[in-house]
Structures are given as C-alpha cells and as structure tokens.
PDB file of C-alpha atoms in Angstrom:
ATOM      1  CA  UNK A   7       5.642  10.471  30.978  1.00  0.00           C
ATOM      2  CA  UNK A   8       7.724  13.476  30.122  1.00  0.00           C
ATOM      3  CA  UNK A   9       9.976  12.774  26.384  1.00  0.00           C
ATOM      4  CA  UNK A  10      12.421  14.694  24.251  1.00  0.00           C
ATOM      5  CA  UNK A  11      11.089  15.402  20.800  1.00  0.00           C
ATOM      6  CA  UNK A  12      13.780  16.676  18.246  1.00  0.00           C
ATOM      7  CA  UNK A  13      12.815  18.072  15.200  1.00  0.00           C
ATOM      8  CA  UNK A  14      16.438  18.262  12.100  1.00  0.00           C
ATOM      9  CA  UNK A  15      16.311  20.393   9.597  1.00  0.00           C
ATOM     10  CA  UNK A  16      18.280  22.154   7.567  1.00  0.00           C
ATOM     11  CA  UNK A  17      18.659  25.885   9.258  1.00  0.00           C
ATOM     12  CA  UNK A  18      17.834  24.699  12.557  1.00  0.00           C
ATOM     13  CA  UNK A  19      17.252  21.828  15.281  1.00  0.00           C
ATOM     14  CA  UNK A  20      14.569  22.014  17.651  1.00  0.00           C
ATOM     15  CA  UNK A  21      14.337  20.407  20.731  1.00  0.00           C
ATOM     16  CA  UNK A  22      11.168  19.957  22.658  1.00  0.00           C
ATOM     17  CA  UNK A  23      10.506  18.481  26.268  1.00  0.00           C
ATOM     18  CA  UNK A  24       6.926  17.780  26.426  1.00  0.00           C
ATOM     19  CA  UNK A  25       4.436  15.221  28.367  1.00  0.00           C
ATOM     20  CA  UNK A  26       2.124  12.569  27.088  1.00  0.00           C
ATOM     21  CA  UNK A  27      -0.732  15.313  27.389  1.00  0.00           C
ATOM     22  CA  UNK A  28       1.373  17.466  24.906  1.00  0.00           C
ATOM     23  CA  UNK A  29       1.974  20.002  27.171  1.00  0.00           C
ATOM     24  CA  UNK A  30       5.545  21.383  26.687  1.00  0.00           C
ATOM     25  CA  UNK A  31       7.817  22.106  29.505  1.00  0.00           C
ATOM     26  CA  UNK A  32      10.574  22.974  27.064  1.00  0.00           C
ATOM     27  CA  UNK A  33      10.795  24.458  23.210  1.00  0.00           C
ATOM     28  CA  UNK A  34      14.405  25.057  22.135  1.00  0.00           C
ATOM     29  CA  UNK A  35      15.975  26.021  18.805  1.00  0.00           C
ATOM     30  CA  UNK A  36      19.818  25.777  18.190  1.00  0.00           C
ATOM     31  CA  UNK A  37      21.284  27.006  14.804  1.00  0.00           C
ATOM     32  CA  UNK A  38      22.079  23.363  12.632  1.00  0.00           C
ATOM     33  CA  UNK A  39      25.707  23.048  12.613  1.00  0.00           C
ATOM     34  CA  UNK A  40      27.910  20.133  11.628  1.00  0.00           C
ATOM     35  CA  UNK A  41      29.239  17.637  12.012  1.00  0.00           C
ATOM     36  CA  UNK A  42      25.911  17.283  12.889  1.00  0.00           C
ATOM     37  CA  UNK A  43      25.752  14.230  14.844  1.00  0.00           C
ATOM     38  CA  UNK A  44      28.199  16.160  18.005  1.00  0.00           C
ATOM     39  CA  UNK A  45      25.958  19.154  18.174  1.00  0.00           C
ATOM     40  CA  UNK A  46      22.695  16.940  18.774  1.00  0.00           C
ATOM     41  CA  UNK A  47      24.739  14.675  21.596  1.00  0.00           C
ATOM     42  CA  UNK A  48      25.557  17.615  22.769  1.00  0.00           C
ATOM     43  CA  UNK A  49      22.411  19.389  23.456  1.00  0.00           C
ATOM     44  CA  UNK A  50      20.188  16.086  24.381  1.00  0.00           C
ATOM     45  CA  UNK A  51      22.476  15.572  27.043  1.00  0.00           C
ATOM     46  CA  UNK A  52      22.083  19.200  28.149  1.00  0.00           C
ATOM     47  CA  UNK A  53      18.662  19.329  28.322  1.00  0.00           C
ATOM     48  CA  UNK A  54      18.923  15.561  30.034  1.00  0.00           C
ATOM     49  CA  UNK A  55      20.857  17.162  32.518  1.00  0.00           C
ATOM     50  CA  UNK A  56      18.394  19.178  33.269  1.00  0.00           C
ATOM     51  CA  UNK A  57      15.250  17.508  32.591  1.00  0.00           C
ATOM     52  CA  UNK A  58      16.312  14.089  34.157  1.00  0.00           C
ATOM     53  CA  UNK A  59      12.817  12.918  34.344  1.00  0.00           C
ATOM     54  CA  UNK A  60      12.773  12.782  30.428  1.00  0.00           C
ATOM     55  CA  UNK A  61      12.487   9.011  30.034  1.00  0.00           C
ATOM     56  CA  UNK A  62      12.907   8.732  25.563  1.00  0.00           C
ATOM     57  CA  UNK A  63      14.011  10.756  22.736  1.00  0.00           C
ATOM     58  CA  UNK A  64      12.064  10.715  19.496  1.00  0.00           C
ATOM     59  CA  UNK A  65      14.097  12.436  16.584  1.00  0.00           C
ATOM     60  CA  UNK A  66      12.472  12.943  13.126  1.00  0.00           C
ATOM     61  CA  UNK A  67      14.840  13.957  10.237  1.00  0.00           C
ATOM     62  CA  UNK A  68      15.503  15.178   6.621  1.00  0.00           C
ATOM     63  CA  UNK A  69      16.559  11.972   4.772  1.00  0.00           C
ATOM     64  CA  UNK A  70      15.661   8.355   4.102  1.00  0.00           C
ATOM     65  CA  UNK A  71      15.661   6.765   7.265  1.00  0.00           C
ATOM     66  CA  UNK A  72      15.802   3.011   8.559  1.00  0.00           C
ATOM     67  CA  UNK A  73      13.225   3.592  11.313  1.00  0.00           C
ATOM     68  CA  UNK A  74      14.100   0.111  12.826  1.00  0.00           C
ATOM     69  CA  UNK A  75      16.966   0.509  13.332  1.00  0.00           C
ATOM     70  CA  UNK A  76      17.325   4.431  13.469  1.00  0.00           C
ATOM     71  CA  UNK A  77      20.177   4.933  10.813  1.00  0.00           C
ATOM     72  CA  UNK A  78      20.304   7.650   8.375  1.00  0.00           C
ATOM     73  CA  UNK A  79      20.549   5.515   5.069  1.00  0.00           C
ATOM     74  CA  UNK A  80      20.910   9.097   3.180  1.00  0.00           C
ATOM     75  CA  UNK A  81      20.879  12.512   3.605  1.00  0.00           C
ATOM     76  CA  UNK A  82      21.286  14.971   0.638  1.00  0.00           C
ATOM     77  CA  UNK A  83      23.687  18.039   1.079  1.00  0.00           C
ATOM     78  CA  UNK A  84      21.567  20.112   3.121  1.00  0.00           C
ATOM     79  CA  UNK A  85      22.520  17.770   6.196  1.00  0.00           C
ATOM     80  CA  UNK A  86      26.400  17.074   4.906  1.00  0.00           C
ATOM     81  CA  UNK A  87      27.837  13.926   6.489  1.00  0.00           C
ATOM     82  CA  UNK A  88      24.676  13.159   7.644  1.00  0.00           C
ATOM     83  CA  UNK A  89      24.439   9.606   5.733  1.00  0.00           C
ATOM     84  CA  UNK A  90      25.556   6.400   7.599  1.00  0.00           C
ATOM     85  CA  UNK A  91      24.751   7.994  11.225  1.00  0.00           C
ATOM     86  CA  UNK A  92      23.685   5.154  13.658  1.00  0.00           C
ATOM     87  CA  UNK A  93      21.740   7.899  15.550  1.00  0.00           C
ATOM     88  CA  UNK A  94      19.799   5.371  17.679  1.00  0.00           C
ATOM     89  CA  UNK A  95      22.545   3.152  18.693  1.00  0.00           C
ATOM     90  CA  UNK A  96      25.134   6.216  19.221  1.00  0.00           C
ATOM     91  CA  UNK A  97      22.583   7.916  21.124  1.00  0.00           C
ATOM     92  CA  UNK A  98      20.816   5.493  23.012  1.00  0.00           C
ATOM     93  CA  UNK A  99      24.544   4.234  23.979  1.00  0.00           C
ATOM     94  CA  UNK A 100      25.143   8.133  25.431  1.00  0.00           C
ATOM     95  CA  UNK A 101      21.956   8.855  27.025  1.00  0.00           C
ATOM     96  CA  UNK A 102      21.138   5.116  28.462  1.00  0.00           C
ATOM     97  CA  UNK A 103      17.019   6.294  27.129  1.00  0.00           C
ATOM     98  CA  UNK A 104      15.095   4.421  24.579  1.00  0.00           C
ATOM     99  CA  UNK A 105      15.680   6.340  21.224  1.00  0.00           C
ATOM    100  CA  UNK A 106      13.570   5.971  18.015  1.00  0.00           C
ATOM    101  CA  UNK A 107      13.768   7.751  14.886  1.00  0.00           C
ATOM    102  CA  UNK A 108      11.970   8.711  11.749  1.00  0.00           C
ATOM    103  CA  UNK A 109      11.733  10.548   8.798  1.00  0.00           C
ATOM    104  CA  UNK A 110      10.739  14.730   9.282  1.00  0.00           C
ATOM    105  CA  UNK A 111       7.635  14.021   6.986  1.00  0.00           C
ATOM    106  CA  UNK A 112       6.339  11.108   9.047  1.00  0.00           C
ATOM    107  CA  UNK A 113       6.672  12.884  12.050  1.00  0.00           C
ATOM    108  CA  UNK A 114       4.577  15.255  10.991  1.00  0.00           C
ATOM    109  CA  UNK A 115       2.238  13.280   9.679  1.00  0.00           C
ATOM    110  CA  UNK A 116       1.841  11.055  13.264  1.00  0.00           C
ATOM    111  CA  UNK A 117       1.313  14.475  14.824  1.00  0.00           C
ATOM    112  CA  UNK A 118      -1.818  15.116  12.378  1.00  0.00           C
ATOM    113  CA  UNK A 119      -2.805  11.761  12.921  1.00  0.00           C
ATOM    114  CA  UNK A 120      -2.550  11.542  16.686  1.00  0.00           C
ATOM    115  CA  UNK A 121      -3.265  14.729  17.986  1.00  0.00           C
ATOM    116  CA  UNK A 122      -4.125  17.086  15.064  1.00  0.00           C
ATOM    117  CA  UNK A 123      -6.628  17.241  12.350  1.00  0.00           C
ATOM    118  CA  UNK A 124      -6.735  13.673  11.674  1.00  0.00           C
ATOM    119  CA  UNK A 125      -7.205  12.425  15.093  1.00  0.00           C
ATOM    120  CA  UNK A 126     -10.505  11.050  14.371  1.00  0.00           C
ATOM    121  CA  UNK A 127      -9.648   8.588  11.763  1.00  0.00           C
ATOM    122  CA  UNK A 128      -7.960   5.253  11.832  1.00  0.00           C
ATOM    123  CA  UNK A 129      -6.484   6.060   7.584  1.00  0.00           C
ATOM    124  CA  UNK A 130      -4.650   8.646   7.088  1.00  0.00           C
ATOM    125  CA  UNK A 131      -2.082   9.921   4.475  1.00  0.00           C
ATOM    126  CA  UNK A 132      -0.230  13.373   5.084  1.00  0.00           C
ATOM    127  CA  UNK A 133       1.248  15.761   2.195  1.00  0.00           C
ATOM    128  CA  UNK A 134       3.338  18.154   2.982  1.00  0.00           C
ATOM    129  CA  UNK A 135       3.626  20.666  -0.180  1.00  0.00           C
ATOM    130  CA  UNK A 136       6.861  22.754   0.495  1.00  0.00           C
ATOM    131  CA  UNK A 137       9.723  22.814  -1.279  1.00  0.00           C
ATOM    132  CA  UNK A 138       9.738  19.049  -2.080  1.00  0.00           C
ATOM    133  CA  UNK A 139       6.754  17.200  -1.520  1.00  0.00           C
ATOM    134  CA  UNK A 140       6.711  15.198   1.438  1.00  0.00           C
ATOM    135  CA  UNK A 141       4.697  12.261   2.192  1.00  0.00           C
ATOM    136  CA  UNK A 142       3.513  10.207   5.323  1.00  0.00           C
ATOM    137  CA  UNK A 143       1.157   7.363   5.876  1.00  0.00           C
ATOM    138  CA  UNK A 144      -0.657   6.651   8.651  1.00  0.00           C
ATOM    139  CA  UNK A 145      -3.082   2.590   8.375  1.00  0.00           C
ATOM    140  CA  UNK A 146      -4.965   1.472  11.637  1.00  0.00           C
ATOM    141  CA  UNK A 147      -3.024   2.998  14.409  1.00  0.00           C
ATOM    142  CA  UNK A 148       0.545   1.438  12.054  1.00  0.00           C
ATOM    143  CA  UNK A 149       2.909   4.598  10.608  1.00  0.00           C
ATOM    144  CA  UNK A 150       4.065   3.141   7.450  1.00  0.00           C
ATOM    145  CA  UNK A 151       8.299   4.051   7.609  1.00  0.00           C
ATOM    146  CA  UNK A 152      11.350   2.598   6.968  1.00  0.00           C
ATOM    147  CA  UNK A 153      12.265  -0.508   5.054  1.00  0.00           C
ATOM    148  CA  UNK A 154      16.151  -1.349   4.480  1.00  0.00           C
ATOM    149  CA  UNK A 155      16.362   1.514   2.531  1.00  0.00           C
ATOM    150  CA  UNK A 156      14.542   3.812   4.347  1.00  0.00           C
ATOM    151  CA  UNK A 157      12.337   4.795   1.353  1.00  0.00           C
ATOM    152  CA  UNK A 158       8.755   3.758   2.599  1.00  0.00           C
ATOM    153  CA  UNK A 159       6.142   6.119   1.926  1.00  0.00           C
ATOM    154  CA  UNK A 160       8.357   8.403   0.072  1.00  0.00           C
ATOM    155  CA  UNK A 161       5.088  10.078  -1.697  1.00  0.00           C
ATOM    156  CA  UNK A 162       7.097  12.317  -3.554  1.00  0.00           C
ATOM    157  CA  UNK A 163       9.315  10.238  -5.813  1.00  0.00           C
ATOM    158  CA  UNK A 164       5.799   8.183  -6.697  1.00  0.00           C
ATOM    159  CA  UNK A 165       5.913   9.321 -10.966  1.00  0.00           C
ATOM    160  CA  UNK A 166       3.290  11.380 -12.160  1.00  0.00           C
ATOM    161  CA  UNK A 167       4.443  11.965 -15.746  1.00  0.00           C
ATOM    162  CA  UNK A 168       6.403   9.160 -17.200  1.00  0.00           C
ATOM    163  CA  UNK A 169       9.601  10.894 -18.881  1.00  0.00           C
ATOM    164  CA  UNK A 170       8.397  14.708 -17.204  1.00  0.00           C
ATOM    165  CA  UNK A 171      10.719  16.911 -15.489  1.00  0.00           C
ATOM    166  CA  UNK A 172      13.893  15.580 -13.691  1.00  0.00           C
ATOM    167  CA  UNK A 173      13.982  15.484  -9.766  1.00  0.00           C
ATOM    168  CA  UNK A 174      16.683  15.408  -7.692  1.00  0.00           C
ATOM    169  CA  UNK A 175      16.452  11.936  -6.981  1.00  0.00           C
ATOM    170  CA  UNK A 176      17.574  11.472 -10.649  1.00  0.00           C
ATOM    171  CA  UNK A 177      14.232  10.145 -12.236  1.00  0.00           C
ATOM    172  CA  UNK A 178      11.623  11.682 -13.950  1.00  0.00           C
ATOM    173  CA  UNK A 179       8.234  12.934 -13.413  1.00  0.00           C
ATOM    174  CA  UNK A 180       7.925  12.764  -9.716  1.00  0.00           C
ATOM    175  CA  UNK A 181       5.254  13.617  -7.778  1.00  0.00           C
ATOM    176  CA  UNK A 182       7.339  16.781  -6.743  1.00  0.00           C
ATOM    177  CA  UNK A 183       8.000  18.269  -9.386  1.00  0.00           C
ATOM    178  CA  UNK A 184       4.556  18.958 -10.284  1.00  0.00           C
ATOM    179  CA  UNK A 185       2.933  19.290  -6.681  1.00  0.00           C
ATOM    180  CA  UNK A 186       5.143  21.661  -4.684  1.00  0.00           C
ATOM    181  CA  UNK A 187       6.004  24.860  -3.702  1.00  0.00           C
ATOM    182  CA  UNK A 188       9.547  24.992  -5.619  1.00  0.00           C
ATOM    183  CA  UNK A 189       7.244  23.176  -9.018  1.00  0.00           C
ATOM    184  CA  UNK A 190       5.272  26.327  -8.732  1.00  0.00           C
ATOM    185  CA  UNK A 191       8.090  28.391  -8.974  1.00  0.00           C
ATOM    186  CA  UNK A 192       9.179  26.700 -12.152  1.00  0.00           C
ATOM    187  CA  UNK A 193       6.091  26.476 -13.664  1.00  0.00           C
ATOM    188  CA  UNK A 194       5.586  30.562 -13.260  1.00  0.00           C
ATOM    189  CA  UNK A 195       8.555  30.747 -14.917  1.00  0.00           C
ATOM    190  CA  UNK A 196       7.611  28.457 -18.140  1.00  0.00           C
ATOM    191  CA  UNK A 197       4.652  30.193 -17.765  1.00  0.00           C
ATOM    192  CA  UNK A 198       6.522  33.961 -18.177  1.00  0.00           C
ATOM    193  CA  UNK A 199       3.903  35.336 -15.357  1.00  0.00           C
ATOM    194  CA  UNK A 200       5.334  38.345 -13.029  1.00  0.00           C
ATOM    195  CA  UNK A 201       4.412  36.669  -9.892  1.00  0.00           C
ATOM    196  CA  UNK A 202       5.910  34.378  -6.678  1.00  0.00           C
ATOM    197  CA  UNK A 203       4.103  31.321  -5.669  1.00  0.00           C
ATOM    198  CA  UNK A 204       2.264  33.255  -3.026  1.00  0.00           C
ATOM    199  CA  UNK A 205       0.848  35.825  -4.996  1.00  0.00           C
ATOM    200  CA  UNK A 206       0.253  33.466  -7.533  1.00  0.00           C
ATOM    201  CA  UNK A 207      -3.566  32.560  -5.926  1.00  0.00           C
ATOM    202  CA  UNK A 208      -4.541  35.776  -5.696  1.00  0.00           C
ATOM    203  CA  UNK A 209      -3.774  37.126  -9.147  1.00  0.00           C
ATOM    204  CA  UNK A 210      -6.889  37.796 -11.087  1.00  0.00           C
ATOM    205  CA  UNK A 211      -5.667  36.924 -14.759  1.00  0.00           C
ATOM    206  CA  UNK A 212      -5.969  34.347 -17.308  1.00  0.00           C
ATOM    207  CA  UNK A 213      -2.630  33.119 -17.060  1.00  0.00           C
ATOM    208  CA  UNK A 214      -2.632  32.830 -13.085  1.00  0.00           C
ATOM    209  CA  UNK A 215      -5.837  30.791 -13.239  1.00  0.00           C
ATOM    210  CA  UNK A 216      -4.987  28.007 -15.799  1.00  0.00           C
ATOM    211  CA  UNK A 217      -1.655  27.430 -14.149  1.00  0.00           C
ATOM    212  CA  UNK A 218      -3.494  27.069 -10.926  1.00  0.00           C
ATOM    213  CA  UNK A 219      -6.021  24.982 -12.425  1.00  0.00           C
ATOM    214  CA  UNK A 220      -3.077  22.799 -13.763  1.00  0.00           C
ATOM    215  CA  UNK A 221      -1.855  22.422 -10.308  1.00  0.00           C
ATOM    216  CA  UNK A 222      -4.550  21.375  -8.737  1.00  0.00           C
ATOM    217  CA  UNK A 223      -5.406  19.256 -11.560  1.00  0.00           C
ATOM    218  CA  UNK A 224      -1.869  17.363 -10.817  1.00  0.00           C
ATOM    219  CA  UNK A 225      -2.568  16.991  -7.077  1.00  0.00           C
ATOM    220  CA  UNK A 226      -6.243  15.714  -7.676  1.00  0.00           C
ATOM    221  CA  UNK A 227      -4.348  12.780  -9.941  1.00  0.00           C
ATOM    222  CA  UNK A 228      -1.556  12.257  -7.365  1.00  0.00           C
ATOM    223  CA  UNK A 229      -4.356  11.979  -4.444  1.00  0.00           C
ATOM    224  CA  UNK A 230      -6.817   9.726  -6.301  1.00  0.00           C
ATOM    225  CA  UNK A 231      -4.036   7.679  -7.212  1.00  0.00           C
ATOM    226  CA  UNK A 232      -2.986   7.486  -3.528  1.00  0.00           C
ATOM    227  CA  UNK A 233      -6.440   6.579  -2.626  1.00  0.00           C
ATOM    228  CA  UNK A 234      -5.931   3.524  -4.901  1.00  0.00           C
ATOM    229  CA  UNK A 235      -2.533   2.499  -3.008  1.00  0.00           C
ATOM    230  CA  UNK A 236      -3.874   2.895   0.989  1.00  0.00           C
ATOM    231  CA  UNK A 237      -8.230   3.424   0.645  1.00  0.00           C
ATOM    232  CA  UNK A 238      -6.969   5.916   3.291  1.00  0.00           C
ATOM    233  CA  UNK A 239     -10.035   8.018   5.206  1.00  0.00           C
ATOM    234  CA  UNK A 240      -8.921  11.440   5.071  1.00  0.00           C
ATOM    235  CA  UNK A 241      -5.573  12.992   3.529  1.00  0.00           C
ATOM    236  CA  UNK A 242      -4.343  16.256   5.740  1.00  0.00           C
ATOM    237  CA  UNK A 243      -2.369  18.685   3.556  1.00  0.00           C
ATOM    238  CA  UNK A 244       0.283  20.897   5.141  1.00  0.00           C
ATOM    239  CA  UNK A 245       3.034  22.656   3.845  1.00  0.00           C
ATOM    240  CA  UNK A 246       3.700  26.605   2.823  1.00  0.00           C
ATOM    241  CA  UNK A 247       1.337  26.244  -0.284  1.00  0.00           C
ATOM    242  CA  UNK A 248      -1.611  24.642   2.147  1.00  0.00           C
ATOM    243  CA  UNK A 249      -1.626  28.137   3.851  1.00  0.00           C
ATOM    244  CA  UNK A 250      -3.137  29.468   0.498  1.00  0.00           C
ATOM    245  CA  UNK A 251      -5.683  26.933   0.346  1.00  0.00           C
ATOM    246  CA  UNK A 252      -8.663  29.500   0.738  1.00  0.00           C
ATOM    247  CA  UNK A 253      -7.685  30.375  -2.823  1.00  0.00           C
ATOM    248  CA  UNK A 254      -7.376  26.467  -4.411  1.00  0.00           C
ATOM    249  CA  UNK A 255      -9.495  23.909  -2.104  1.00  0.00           C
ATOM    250  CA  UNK A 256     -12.501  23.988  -4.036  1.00  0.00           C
ATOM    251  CA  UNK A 257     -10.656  24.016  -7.398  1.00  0.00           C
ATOM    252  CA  UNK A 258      -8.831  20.800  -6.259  1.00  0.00           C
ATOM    253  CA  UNK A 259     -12.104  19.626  -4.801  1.00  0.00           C
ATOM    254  CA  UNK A 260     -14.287  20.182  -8.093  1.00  0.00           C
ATOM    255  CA  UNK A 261     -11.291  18.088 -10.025  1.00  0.00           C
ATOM    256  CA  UNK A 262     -10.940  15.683  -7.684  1.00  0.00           C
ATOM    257  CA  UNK A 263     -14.579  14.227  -6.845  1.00  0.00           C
ATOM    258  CA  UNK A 264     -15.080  12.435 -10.396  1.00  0.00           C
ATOM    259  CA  UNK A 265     -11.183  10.600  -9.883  1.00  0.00           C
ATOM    260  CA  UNK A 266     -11.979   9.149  -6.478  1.00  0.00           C
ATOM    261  CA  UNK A 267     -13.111   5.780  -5.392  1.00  0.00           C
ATOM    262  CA  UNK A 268     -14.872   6.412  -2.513  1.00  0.00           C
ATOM    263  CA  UNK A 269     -15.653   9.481  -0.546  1.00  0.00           C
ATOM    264  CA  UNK A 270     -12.909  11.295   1.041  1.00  0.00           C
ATOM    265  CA  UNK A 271     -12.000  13.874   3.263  1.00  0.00           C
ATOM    266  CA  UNK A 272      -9.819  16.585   2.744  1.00  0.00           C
ATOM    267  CA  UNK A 273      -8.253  18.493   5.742  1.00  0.00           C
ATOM    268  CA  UNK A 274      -5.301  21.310   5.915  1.00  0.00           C
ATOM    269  CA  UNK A 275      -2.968  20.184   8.802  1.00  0.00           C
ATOM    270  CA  UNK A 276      -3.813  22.186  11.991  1.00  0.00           C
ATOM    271  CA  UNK A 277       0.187  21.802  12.883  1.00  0.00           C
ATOM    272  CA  UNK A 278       2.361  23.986  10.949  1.00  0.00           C
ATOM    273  CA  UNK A 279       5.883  24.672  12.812  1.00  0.00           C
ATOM    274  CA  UNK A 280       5.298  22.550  15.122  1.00  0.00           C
ATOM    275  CA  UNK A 281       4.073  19.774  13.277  1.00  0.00           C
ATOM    276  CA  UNK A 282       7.787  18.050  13.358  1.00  0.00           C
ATOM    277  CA  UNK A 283       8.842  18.599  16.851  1.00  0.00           C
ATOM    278  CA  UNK A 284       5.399  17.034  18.228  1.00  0.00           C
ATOM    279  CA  UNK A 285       5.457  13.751  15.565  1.00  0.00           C
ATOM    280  CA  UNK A 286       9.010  13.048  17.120  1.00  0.00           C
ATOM    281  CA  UNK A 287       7.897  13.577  20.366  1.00  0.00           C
ATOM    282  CA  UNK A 288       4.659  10.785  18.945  1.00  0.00           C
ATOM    283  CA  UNK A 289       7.530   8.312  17.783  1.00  0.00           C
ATOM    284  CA  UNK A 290       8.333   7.738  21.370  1.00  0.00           C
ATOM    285  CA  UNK A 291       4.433   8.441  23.197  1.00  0.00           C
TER     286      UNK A 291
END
C-alpha cells in the first residue's frame, strides 16, 4: 500500500509518497504559501496525478486539530487563515482517497512509536522540546488526539508554575515556558549569561550549570508528573534541544529517578526531520 504523507509547517510543506514498509518513492518540499488550503489541493493532486497508485493521504499540522473529523479548530498566525479548514472533507471531496488528519506533534510522536525508538513498547508519550513544547501520547496501540476542541494531549499548556510566566495561549506557567528551546532563550537572558541555547551545554561556568540544572530540574517535574497522568513505558524526547542531550541526560536522569513511580525509560527520538512527514504517512498505515 503506497500513501501520501504531508507534513505543514510554518516555512514549508512536505510531501512524502512512501509504502507500508516506509520506503519512500517520493520526498517533496514546497515553500508554505497561503491561502494555504489552495496550495496543498494543489500539489496532492499533482503528485496524485502522478502517483495514482497512492490509495490515502495522512496530513499532520501546526494547530489544534479535530482528528475525527479533520478540521483545523485553530491555527495561530504562523498558518494565517488556517482556522475553520475542513481539510478532510474538502480534500477527501477533491481527491475521492480516504484522508485523515492530525496534529504535527502527534505525528511525530506515532512515527517514534511505530517505527522509531519507541517501537518496542505498547506506552508511550513523545516531547518535542523546540520552540514550544510539543506533546504526543501514544496508550496500547490508541494515539490519544483530538476531542471537539482539538486540544487532547496538548502537553505543553499542562501548568507547571501556578501564576509563572505567560504563554501564548494566554495562561500562566505552562509547561513551555519552562521546558523549551525559546524558555531557554529567556531564561539566559534573566540570567544575563553571553550565550545561545546551544552553547549554553557546553559552557563551563557557574552560571551555565545552575541554569541547566534548573532546566532539567523543570522537565524531571513535568515528566514525573506525566507518568502520573498515562503510567506510560518509555517517553522519547525530540526536538532541537534533544540534539544536546549528551550534555543534560544524566543531569535530568539523576533529578528525575527519586520523582518517578515506577521505572522508566528515557529515549531521544531517532526521527528528527522526518519525524512529521512519516507520523502522517502512520495516520493513514
């Protein structure tokens, strides 16, 4: 069975033709452009064209998503009109293919859970630390999406500090704003130290290591607090700030092992680009 997995974001759409083996016939990037909803019709039915044995179309997307029913309930300005799309009806109407769509972060967590590094487990959650923190959940074989509002699983937005700093979303204290790449930033900043996020792990001074032990310190509280919620098996971390994770995983680890439960496993995603265009491809395997 040969599918179309697209992968929205906000710089660029990728477009993926690949086989329930996860071999891939086809890997194509367009430039995101708007109104958004006309350039996807208009390069799935290109590639349709020609790749008519393509027989679904899994999409995964910035956004709170009604997975059931494969609307965008809301879309911040990175994806402008974006809100209120009936992609799945509008699509499926176009193509005549089954069409199923998801959040970008639970994609990529169904990639990790299906074909990546937590392929071996049946309970799985998936943090993605980039600019926001993204979340996905993975119970026996069931990806946990959706709802009316499309705000399942949306790790992020869980609060961490009652009253802390304000998030986009308009609350306070999020997850997010603590445990991601863009709450590093600001917390070198508050912190006055002469460094970016990346070159924060590898600074050797007294300031660089109690701001990373704060961090990871922050994420051991918003994973043992996770473990609570799902009693999940393993949690795979991906994200830019997982690719430093030579420099933090057994800070995080030495914090984390008196909050947990139970034991737990602690993996950095194996898919990093490609995590996204492979989990929509998943939606629809």
């Amino acid at each position: 069975m040969k599918v179309l997995g697209v992968d929205i974001g906000g710089t660029k759409v990728r477009l993926g033709v690949v086989d329930d083996s996860m071999n891939v016939e086809l890997d194509y990037k367009v430039p995101t452009a708007f109104p958004l909803y006309d350039l996807l019709e208009k390069e799935v039915l290109k590639i349709i064209d020609e790749h008519p044995d393509v027989e679904a179309i899994g999409i995964g997307t910035h956004g709170f998503v009604d997975s059931k029913n494969g609307r965008i309930v809301y879309a911040t300005e990175l994806l402008p009109g974006w809100t209120g799309t009936e992609v799945k009806a509008q699509l499926g109407k176009v193509t005549g293919l089954r069409v199923e769509v998801d959040n970008d972060a639970n994609c990529a967590a169904l990639a990790e859970a299906k074909i990546g590094a937590a392929k071996e487990y049946d309970r799985t959650v998936c943090l993605t630390l980039g600019t926001g923190l993204g979340g996905g959940v993975i119970i026996d074989d069931f990806l946990l999406s959706g709802g009316p509002n499309g705000g399942a699983a949306e790790l992020g937005h869980m609060t961490l500090y009652p009253g802390g700093v304000e998030c986009p979303c308009g609350r306070r204290g999020c997850f997010e704003q603590y445990v991601s790449g863009s709450a590093l930033r600001r917390r070198i900043e508050e912190a006055g130290l002469p460094y970016t996020p990346e070159e924060l792990f590898t600074a050797d001074d007294a300031g660089a290591k109690k701001l990373i032990r704060e961090f990871t310190y922050d994420l051991a509280v918003v994973i043992s607090s996770l473990q609570a919620t799902f009693d999940m098996e393993v949690v795979v971390i991906g994200g830019g700030v997982s690719e430093a994770s030579d420099y933090w995983m057994e800070g995080l680890m030495e914090q984390l092992k008196p909050m947990l439960l139970n034991d737990l496993d602690i993996k950095i995603a194996q898919f990093k680009n490609d995590a996204g265009m492979f989990g929509a491809a998943q939606l629809v395997l």
